[in-house]
Coordinates of C-alpha atoms in Angstrom, one line a residue:
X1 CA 0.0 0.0 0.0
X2 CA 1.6 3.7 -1.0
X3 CA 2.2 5.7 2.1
X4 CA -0.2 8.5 2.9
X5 CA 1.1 12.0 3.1
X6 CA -1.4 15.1 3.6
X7 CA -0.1 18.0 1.7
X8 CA -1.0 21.9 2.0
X9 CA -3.1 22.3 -1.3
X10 CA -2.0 25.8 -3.4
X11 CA -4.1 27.2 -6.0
X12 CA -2.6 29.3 -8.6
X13 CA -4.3 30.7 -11.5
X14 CA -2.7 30.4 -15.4
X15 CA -3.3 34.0 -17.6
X16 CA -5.3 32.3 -20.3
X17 CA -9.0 30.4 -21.1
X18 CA -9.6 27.3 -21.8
X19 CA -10.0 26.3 -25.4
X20 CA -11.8 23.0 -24.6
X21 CA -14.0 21.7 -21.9
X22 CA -15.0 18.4 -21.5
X23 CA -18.6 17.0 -21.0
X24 CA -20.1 13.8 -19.3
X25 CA -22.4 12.2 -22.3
X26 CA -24.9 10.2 -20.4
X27 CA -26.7 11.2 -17.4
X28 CA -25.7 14.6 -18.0
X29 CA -28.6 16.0 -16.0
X30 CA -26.6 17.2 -12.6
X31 CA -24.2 20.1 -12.0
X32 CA -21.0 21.4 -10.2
X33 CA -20.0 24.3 -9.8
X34 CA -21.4 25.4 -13.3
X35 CA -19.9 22.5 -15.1
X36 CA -22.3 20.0 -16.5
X37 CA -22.3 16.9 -14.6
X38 CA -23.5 13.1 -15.0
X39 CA -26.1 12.4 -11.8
X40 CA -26.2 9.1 -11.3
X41 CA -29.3 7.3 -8.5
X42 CA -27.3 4.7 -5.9
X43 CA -28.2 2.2 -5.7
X44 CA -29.6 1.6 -9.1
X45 CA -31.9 -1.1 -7.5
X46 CA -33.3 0.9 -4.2
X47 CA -31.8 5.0 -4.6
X48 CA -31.0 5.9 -1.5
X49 CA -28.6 8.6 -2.5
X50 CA -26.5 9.5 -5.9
X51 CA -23.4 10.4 -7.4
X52 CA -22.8 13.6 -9.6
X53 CA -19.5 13.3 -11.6
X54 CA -18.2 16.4 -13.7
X55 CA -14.6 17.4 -15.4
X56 CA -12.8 20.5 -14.7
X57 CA -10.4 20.3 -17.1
X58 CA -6.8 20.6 -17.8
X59 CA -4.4 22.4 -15.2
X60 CA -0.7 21.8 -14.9
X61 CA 0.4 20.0 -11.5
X62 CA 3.4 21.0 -9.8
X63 CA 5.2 20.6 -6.4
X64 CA 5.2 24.2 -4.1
X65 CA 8.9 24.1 -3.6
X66 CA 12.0 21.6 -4.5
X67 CA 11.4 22.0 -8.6
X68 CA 9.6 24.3 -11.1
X69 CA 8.6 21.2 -12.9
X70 CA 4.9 20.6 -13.6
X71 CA 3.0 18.2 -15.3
X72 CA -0.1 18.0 -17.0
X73 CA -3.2 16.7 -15.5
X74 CA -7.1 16.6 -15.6
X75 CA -9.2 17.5 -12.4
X76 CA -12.6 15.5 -12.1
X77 CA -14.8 16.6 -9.5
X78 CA -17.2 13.7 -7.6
X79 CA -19.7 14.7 -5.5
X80 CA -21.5 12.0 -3.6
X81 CA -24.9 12.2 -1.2
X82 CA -25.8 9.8 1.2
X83 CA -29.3 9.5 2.1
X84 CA -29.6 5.8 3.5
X85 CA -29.4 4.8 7.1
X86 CA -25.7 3.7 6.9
X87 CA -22.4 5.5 5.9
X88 CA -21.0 4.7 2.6
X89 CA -17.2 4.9 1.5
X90 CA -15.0 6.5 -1.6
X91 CA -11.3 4.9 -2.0
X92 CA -9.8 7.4 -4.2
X93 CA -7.8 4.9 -5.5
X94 CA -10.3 3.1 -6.6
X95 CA -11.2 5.7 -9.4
X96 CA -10.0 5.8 -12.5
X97 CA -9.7 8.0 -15.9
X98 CA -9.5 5.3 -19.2
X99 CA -8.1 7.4 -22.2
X100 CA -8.1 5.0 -25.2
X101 CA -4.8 3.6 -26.2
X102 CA -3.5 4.5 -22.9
X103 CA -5.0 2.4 -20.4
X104 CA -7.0 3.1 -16.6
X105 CA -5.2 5.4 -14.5
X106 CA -5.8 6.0 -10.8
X107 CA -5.3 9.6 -9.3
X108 CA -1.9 10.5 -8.2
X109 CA -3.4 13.6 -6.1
X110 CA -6.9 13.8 -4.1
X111 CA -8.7 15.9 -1.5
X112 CA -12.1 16.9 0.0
X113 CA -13.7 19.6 0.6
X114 CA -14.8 19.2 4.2
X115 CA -11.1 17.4 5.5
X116 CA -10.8 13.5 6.3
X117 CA -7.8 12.3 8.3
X118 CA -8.7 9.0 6.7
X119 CA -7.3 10.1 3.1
X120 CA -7.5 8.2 0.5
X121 CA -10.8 6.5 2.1
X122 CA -13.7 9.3 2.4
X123 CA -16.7 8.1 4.8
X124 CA -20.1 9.6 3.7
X125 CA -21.8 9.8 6.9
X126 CA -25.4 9.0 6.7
X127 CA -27.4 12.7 5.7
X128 CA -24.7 14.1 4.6
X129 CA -22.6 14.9 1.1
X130 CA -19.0 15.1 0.4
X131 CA -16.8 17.2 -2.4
X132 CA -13.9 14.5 -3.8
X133 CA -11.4 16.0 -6.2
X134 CA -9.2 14.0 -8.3
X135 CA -5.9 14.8 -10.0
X136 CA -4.7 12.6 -13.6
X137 CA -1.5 13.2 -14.5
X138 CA -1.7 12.5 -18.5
X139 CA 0.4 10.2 -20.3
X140 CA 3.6 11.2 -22.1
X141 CA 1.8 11.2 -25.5
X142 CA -1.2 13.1 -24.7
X143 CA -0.2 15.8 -22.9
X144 CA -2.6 18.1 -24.3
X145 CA -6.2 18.7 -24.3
X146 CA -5.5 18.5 -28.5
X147 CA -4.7 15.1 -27.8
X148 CA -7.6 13.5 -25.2
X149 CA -10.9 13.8 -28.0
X150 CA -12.7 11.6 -24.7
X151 CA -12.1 9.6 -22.3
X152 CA -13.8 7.5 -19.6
X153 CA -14.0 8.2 -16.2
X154 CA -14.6 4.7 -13.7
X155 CA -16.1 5.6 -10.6
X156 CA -16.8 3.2 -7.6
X157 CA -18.7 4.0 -4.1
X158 CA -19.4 1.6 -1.6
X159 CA -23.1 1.9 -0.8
X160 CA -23.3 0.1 2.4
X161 CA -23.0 -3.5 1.5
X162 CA -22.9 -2.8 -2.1
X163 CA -20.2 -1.8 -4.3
X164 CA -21.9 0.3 -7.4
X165 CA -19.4 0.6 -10.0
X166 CA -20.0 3.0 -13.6
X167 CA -18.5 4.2 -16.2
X168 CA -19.0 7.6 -17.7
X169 CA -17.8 8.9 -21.0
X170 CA -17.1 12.2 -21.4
X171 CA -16.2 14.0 -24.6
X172 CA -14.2 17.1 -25.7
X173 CA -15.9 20.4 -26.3
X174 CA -14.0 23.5 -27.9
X175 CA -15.1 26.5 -26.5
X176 CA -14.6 30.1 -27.4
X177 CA -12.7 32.4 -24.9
X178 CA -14.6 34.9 -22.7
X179 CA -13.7 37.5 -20.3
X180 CA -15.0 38.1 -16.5
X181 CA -14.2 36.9 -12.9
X182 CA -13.7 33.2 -12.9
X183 CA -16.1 32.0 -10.1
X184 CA -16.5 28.1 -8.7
X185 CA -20.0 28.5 -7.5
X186 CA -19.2 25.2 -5.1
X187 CA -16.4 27.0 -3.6
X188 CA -15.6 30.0 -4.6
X189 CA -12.8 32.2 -6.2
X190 CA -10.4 29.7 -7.4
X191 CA -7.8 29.7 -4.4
X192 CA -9.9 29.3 -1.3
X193 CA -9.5 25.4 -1.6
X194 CA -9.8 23.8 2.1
X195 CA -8.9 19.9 3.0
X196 CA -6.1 17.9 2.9
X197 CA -4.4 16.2 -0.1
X198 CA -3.5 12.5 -0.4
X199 CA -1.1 11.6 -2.7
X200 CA 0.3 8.0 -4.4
X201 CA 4.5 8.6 -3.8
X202 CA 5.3 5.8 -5.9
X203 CA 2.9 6.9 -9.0
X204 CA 4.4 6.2 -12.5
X205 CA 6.4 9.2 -14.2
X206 CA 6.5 11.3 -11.2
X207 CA 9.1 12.0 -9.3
X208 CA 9.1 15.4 -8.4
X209 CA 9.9 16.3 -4.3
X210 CA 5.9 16.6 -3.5
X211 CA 6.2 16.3 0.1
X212 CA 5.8 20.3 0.6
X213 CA 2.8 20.6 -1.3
X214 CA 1.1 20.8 -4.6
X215 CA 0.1 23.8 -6.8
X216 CA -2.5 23.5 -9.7
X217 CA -1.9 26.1 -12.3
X218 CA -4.9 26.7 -14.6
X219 CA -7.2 28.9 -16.5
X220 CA -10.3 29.4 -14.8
X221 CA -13.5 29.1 -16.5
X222 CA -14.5 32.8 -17.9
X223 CA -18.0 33.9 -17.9
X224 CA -19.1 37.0 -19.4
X225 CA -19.3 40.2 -17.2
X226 CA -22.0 42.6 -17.1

């Protein structure tokens, strides 16, 4: 099992929009913080609660001191509301990004919103909701939004005494620049990110000194002003 290490999350923004977004194309009847998401009823059998699944697109990963190397990754946000009588559980390593030709990926980087000591395992108490963010480094030949057309993301909660497992495909959207204050609805101004991180130490292809923290460098999403 990789060692857990909880790093002091930094959030910087990058001087440009994004030229593509990506969307969920099934379910797609949910949101997150203004990004279309896939809402999903858990258990399919008897609903006691669901899972909204949306993608925040590229940013570029990099450690807050020790190297100015970054690398690219893609952010999926999970969001996941427990209305049953028992708590349910997220592994974080249990999720993964399928981009064809290259394979499923787990997350080398995830947090919550609310905090949990128990990083990468998230308990949703019964009642209650919780905010899971997950970091893909890409592979080393797609490193680009130009080069991910889709992908799938393979999500997994544990529902009490059942595991519900999906897969939702998302695909690539090119979108036209805007200008105005780049707001997260969920959370804010990009930068006022709470909880710890959890992070895999022995992922593939990184082996930058993480152990002071992380930054995510990105272009927010622009909205209009009025």
């Amino acid at each position: 099992m990789s060692k857990l290490i909880a790093l002091l999350p930094v959030f910087v923004l990058a001087g440009c929009a994004h030229e593509y977004m990506y969307q969920p194309t099934e379910h797609a009847t949910g949101s997150i913080g203004g990004h279309v998401a896939a809402d999903y009823e858990i258990p399919p059998a008897a609903p006691q609660g669901d899972v909204r699944l949306a993608s925040f697109g590229l940013g570029e990963l990099a450690p807050t001191k020790g190297s100015s190397e970054s690398a690219p990754a893609l952010h999926l946000r999970m969001v996941v509301s427990n209305n049953g009588a028992g708590p349910w559980t997220v592994d974080t390593r249990e999720q993964k990004l399928d981009i064809e030709g290259s394979g499923p990926a787990a997350p080398a980087f995830s947090t919550t919103r609310e905090g949990n000591a128990g990083l990468p395992l998230v308990t949703v108490a019964p009642g209650s909701k919780r905010v899971i963010d997950l970091f893909f480094p890409l592979p080393p030949d797609r490193q680009s939004a130009g080069s991910i057309p889709q992908f799938d993301a393979i999500w997994n909660v544990h529902a009490g005494a059942q595991d519900v497992v999906e897969r939702t495909p998302f695909d690539r959207l090119q979108v036209e620049p805007a200008y105005g204050p780049a707001v997260a609805p969920e959370y804010g101004y990009y930068g006022e990110w709470g909880g710890p991180f959890w992070y895999d130490p022995l992922y593939p292809g990184l082996s930058q000194p993480w152990f002071g923290g992380a930054v995510l460098m990105r272009a927010p999403s622009w909205r209009h002003g009025r």
